[in-house]
CSV table of C-alpha atoms and ligand atoms in Angstrom, one decimal:
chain,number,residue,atom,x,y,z
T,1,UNK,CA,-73.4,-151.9,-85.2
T,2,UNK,CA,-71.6,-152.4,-82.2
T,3,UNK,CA,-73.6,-152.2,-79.2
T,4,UNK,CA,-72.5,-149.7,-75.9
T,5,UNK,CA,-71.9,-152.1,-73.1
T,6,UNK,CA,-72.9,-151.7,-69.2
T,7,UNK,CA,-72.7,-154.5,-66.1
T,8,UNK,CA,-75.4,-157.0,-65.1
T,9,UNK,CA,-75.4,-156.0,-61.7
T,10,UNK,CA,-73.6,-154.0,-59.2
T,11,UNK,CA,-70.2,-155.5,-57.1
T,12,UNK,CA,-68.0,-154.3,-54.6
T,13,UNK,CA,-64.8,-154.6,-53.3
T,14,UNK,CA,-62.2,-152.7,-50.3
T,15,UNK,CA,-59.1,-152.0,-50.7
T,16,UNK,CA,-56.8,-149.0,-50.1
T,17,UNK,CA,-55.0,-146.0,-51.7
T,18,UNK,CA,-51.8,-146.2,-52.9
T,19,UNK,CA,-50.6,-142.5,-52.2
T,20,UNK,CA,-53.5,-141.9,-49.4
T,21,UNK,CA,-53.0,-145.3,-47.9
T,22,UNK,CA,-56.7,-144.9,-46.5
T,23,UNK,CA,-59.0,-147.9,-46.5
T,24,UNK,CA,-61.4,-147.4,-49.2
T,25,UNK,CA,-64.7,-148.7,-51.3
T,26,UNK,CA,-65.2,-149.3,-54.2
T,27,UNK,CA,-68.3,-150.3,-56.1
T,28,UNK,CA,-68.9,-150.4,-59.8
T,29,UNK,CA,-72.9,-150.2,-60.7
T,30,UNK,CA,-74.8,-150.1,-64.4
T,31,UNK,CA,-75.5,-147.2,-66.2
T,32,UNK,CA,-77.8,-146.1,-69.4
T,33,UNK,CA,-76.7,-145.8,-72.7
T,34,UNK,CA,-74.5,-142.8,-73.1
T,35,UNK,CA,-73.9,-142.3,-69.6
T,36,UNK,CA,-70.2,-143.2,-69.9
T,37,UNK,CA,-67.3,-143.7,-66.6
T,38,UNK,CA,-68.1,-141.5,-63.9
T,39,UNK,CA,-66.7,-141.4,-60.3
T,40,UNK,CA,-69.1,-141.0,-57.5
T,41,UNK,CA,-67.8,-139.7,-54.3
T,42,UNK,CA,-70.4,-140.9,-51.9
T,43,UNK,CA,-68.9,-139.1,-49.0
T,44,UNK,CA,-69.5,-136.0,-50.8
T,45,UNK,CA,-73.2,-136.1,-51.4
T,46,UNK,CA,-72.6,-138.5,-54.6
T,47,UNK,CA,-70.7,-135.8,-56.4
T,48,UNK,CA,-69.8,-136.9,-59.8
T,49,UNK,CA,-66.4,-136.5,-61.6
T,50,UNK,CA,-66.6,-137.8,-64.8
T,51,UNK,CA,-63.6,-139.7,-66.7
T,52,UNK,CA,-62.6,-137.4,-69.3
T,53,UNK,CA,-59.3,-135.2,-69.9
T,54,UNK,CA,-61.5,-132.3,-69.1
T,55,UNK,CA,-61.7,-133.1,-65.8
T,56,UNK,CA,-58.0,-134.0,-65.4
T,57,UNK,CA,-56.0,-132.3,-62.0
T,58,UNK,CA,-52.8,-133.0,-60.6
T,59,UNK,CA,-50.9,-135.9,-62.7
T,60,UNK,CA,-48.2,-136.5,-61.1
T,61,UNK,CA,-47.4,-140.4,-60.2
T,62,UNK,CA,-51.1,-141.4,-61.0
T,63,UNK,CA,-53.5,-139.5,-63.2
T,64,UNK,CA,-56.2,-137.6,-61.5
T,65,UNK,CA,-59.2,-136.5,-61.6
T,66,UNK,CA,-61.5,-133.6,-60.3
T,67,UNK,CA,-64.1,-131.0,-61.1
T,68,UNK,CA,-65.5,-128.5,-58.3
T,69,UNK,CA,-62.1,-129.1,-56.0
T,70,UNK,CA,-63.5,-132.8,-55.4
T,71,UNK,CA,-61.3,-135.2,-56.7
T,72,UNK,CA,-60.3,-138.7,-57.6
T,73,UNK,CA,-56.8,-139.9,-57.6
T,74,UNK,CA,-54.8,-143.2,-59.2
T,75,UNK,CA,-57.9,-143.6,-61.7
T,76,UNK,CA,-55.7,-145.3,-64.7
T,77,UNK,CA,-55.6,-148.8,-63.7
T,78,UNK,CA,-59.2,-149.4,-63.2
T,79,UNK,CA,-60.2,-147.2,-66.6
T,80,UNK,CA,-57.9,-149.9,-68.6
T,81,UNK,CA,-59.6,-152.6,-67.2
T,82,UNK,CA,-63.2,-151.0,-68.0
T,83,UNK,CA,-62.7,-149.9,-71.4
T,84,UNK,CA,-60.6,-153.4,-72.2
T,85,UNK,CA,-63.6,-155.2,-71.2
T,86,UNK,CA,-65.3,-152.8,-73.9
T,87,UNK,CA,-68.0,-151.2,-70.6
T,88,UNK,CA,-68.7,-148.0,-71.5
T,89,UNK,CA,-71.1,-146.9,-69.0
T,90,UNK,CA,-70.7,-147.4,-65.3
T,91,UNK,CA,-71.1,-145.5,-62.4
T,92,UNK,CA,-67.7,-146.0,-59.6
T,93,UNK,CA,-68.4,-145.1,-56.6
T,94,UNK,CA,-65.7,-144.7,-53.8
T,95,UNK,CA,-66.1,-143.8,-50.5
T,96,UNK,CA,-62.9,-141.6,-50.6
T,97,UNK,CA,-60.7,-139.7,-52.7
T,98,UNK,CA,-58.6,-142.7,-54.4
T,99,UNK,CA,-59.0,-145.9,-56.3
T,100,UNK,CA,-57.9,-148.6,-54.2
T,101,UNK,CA,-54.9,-149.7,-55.3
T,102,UNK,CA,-55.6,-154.0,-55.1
T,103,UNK,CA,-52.5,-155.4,-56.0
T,104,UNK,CA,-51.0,-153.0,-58.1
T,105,UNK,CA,-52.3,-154.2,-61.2
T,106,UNK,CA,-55.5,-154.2,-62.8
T,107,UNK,CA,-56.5,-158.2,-62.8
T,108,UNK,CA,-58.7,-157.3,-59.3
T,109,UNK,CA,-60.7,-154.8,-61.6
T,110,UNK,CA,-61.2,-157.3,-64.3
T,111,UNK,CA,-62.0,-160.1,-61.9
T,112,UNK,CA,-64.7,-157.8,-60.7
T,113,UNK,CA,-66.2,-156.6,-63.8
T,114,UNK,CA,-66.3,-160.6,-64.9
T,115,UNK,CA,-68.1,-161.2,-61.7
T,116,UNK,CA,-71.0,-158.4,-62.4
T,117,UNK,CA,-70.8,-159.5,-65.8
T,118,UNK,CA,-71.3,-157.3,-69.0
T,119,UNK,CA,-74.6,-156.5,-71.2
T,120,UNK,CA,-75.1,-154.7,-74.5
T,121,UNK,CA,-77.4,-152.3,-74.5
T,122,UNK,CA,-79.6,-150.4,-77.4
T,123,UNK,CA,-77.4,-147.8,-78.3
T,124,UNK,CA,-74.9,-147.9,-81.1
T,125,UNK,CA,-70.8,-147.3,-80.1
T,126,UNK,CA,-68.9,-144.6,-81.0
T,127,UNK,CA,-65.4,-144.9,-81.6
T,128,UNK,CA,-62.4,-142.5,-82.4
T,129,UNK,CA,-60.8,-143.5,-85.8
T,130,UNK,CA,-57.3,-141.8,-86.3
T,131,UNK,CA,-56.9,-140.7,-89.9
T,132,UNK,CA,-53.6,-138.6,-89.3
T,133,UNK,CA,-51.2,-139.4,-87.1
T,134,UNK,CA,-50.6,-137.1,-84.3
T,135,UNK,CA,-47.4,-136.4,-82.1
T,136,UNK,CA,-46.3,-134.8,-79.2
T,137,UNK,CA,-42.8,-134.7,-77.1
T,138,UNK,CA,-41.4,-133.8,-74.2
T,139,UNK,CA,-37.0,-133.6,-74.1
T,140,UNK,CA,-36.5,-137.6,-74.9
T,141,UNK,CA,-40.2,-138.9,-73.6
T,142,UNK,CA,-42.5,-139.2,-77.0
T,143,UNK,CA,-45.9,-140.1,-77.8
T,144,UNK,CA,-47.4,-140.2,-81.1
T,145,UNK,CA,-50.8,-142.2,-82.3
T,146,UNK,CA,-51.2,-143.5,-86.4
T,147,UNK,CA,-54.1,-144.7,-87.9
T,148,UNK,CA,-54.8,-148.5,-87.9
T,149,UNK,CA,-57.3,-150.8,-88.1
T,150,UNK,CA,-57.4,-151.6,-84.9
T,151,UNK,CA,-56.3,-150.6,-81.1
T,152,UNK,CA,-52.5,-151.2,-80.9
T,153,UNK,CA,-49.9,-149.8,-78.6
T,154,UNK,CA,-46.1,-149.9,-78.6
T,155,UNK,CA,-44.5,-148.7,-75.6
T,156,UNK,CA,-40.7,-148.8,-74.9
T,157,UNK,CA,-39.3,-147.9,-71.7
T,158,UNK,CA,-35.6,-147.2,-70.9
T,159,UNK,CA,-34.0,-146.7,-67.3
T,160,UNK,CA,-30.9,-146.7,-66.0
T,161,UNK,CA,-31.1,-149.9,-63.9
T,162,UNK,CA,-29.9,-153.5,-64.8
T,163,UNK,CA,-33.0,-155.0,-65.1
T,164,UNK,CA,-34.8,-152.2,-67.5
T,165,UNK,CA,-32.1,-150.9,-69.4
T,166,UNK,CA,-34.6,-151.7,-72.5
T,167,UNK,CA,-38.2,-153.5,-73.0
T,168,UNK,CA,-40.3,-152.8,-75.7
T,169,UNK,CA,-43.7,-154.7,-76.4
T,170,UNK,CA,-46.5,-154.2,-78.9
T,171,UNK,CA,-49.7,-155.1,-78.5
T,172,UNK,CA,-53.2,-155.1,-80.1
T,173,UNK,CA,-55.6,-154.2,-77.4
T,174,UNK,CA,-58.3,-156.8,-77.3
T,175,UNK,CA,-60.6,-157.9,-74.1
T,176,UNK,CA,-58.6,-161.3,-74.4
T,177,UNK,CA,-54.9,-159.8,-75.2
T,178,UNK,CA,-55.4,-157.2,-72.3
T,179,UNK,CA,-56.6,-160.0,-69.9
T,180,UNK,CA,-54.1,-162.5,-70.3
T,181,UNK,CA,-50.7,-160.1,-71.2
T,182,UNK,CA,-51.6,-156.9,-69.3
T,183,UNK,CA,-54.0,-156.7,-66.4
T,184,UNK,CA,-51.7,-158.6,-64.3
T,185,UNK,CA,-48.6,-156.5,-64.8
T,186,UNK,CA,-47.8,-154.7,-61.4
T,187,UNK,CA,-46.8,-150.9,-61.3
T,188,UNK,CA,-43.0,-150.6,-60.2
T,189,UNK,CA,-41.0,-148.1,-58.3
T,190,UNK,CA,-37.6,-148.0,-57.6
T,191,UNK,CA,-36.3,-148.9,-53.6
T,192,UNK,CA,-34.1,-145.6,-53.7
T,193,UNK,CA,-37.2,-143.4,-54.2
T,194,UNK,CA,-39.6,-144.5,-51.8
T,195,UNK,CA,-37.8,-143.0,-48.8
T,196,UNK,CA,-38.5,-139.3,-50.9
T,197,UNK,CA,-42.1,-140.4,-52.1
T,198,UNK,CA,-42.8,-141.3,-48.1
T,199,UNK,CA,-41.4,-138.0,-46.9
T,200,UNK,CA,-43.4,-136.2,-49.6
T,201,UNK,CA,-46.7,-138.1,-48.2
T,202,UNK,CA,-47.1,-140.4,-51.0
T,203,UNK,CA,-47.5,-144.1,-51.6
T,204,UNK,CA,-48.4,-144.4,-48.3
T,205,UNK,CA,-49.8,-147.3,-49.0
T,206,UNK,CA,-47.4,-148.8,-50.9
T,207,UNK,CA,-46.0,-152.1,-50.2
T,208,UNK,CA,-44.3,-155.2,-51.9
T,209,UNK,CA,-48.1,-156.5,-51.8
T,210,UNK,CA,-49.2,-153.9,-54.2
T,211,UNK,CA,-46.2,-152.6,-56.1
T,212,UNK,CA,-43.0,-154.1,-57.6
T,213,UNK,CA,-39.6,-152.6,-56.4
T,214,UNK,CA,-36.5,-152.7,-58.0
T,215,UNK,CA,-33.5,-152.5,-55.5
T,216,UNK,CA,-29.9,-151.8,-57.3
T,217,UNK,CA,-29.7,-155.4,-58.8
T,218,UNK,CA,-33.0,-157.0,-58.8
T,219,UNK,CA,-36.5,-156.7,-58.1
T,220,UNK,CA,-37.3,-157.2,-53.9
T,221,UNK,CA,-40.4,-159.2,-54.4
T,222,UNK,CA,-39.8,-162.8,-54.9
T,223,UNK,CA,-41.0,-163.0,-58.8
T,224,UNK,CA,-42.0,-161.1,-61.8
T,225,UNK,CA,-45.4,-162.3,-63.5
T,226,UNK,CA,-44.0,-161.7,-66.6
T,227,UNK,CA,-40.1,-161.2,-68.0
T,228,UNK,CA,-41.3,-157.8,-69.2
T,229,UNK,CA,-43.7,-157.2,-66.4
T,230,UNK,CA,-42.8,-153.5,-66.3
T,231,UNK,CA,-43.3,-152.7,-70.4
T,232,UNK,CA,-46.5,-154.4,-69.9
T,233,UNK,CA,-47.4,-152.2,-66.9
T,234,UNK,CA,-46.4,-148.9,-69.1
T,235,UNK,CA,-49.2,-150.6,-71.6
T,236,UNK,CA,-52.0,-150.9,-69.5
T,237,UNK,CA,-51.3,-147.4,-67.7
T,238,UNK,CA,-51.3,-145.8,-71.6
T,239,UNK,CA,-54.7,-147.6,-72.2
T,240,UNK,CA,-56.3,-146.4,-68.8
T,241,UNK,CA,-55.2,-142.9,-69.6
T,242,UNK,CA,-55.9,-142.9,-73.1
T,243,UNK,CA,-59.7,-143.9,-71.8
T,244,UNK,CA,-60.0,-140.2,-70.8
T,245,UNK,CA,-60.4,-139.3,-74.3
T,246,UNK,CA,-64.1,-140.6,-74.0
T,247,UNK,CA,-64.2,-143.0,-76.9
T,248,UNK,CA,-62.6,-146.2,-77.7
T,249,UNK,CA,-60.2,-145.2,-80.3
T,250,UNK,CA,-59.0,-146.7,-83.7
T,251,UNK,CA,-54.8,-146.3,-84.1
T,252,UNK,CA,-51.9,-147.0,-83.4
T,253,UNK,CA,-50.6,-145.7,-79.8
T,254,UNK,CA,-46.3,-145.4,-79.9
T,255,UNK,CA,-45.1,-144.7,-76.9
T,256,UNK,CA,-41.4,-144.4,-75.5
T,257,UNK,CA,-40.3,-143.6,-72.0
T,258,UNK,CA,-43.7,-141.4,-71.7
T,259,UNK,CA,-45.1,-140.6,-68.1
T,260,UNK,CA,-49.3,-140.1,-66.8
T,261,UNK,CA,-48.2,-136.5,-67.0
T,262,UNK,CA,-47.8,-137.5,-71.1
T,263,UNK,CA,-50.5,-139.7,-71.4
T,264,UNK,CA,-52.5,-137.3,-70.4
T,265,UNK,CA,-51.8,-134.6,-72.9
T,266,UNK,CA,-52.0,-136.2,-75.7
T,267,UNK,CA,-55.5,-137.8,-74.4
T,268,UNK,CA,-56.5,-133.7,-74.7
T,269,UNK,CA,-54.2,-133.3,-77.9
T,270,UNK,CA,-56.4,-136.1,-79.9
T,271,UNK,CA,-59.0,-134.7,-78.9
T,272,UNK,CA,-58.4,-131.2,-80.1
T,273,UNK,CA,-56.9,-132.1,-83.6
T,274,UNK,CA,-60.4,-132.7,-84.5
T,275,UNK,CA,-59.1,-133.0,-88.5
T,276,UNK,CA,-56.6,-136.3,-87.5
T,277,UNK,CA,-59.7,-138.6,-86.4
T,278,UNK,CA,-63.2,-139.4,-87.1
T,279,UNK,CA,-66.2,-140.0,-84.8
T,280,UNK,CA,-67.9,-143.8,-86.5
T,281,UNK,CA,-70.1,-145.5,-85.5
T,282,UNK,CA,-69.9,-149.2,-87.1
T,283,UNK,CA,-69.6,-152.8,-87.0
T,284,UNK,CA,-65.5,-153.8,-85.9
T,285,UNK,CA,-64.3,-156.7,-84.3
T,286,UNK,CA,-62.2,-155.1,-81.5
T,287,UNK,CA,-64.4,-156.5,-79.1
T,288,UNK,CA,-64.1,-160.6,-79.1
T,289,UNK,CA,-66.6,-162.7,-77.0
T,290,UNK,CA,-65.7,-162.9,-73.6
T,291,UNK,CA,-63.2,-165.4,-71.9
T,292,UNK,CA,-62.7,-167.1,-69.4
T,293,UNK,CA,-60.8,-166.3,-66.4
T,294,UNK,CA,-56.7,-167.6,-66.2
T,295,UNK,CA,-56.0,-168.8,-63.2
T,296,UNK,CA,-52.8,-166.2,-62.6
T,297,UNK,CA,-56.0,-163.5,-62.4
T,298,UNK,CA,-57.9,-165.3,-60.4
T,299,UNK,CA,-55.1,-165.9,-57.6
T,300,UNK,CA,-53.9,-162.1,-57.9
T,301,UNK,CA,-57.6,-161.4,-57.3
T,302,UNK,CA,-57.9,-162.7,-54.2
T,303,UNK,CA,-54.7,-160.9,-52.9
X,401,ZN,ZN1,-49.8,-147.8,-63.3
């Protein structure tokens, strides 16, 4: 039986919002068996939101969060870093209505949880086995899941712009594939649409510290981290919102030109087609022993 997993101890970091570009912080503490991911806004009596698609509010450019009008925005990138570390019960606390965005990646968030360090604890898993494979589509964006022995997701993303006109990448999510070929993959935007996200009051915070940004020919930062850093990125935002379904799940994720607003959905689709999955609770080897730290997560760590 696989065991539920929790930190050592508690850590903490600052940081700020992407969108909100407030200064914000961010702590990550243990929690008991069966607790699961829950936000904590401590500014608002300790109020809890926890991660799950019931919960979900206002996807837009990040996925959100919020029950009882409080809220929790850009939550995707820190919940694929704690479920790829295989934690399942934590308690996040922020001091303010959005996840701080680091450096646009989720590497900070694994440095982080490597730092408090990870425990089992005496309560069996539960994970989400697809049996059937479930679909849904929006005009040419699709998203469909297929059972498989283990976590895999293909993404393929398609824009018109030189540098993206194609990428595809697939994957089988493991603590050590999603450390080393997707935590460190930056989110990207495009140069011609920040002007309209600034007048609209978003990524406020945004800069060429925390986000990649494609002008017409190439990308205005001075290097990629990886050829395909953007697939990747479309990978570990799937993951982080896939996490809202409240389980680790068993399939096959496919995944072309989808959006948080998709991810999303189809988190709540699985889990109302209760006949295309199964609830077990046994012994898999999805979660290998931990690894050390590479060097590239270190150094985007400290950024
Ligand atoms: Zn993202």
């Amino acid at each position: 039986m696989e065991a539920q997993r929790t930190l050592r101890r508690p850590i903490s970091c600052v940081g700020i919002g992407l969108h909100s570009g407030c200064k914000v912080n961010l702590s990550l503490k243990p929690a008991g068996p069966d607790y699961g991911i829950r936000f904590r806004r401590t500014d608002m009596g300790n109020f809890e939101v926890p991660a799950t698609v019931s919960n979900l509010a206002g996807i837009q450019l990040a996925t959100g969060l919020a029950r009882d009008q409080v809220s929790v925005e850009t939550v995707e990138h820190l919940l694929a870093a704690i479920v790829s570390m295989g934690v399942d019960n934590v308690v996040v606390e922020l001091n303010s209505p959005e996840v701080p965005i680091m450096d646009g990646s989720a590497a900070p968030f694994i440095y982080l949880i490597q730092e408090a360090g990870v425990k089992r604890q005496p309560k069996g898993r539960k994970y989400l086995k697809i049996v059937r494979p479930i679909a849904l589509s929006r005009g040419d964006k699709r998203i469909a899941i297929y059972p498989s022995e283990h976590f895999k997701v293909t993404y393929s993303v398609s824009y018109d712009h030189p540098l993206l006109r194609h990428q595809s990448r697939t994957l089988r999510v493991t603590e050590e594939s999603f450390v080393e070929e997707i935590a460190p993959a930056r989110t990207f935007t495009f140069l011609k649409d920040v002007e309209m996200l600034r007048q609209n009051g978003l990524a406020l915070g945004g800069s060429l510290e925390n986000a990649v940004v494609l002008g017409e020919t190439g990308v205005l930062n001075n290097a990629l981290r990886f050829e395909d850093e953007f697939v990747r990125h479309k990978i570990l935002d799937a993951v982080g919102d896939v996490a809202l379904v409240g389980y680790p799940v068993i399939g096959h994720l496919v995944a072309h030109r989808a959006r948080h607003s998709l991810h999303t959905e189809f988190a709540a689709k699985i889990l109302e087609e209760t006949q295309a999955w199964r609830l077990i609770e046994e012994t898999i080897d999805a979660l290998p022993v931990p690894v050390a730290v590479p060097v590239a997560v270190k150094s985007a760590a400290t950024l």
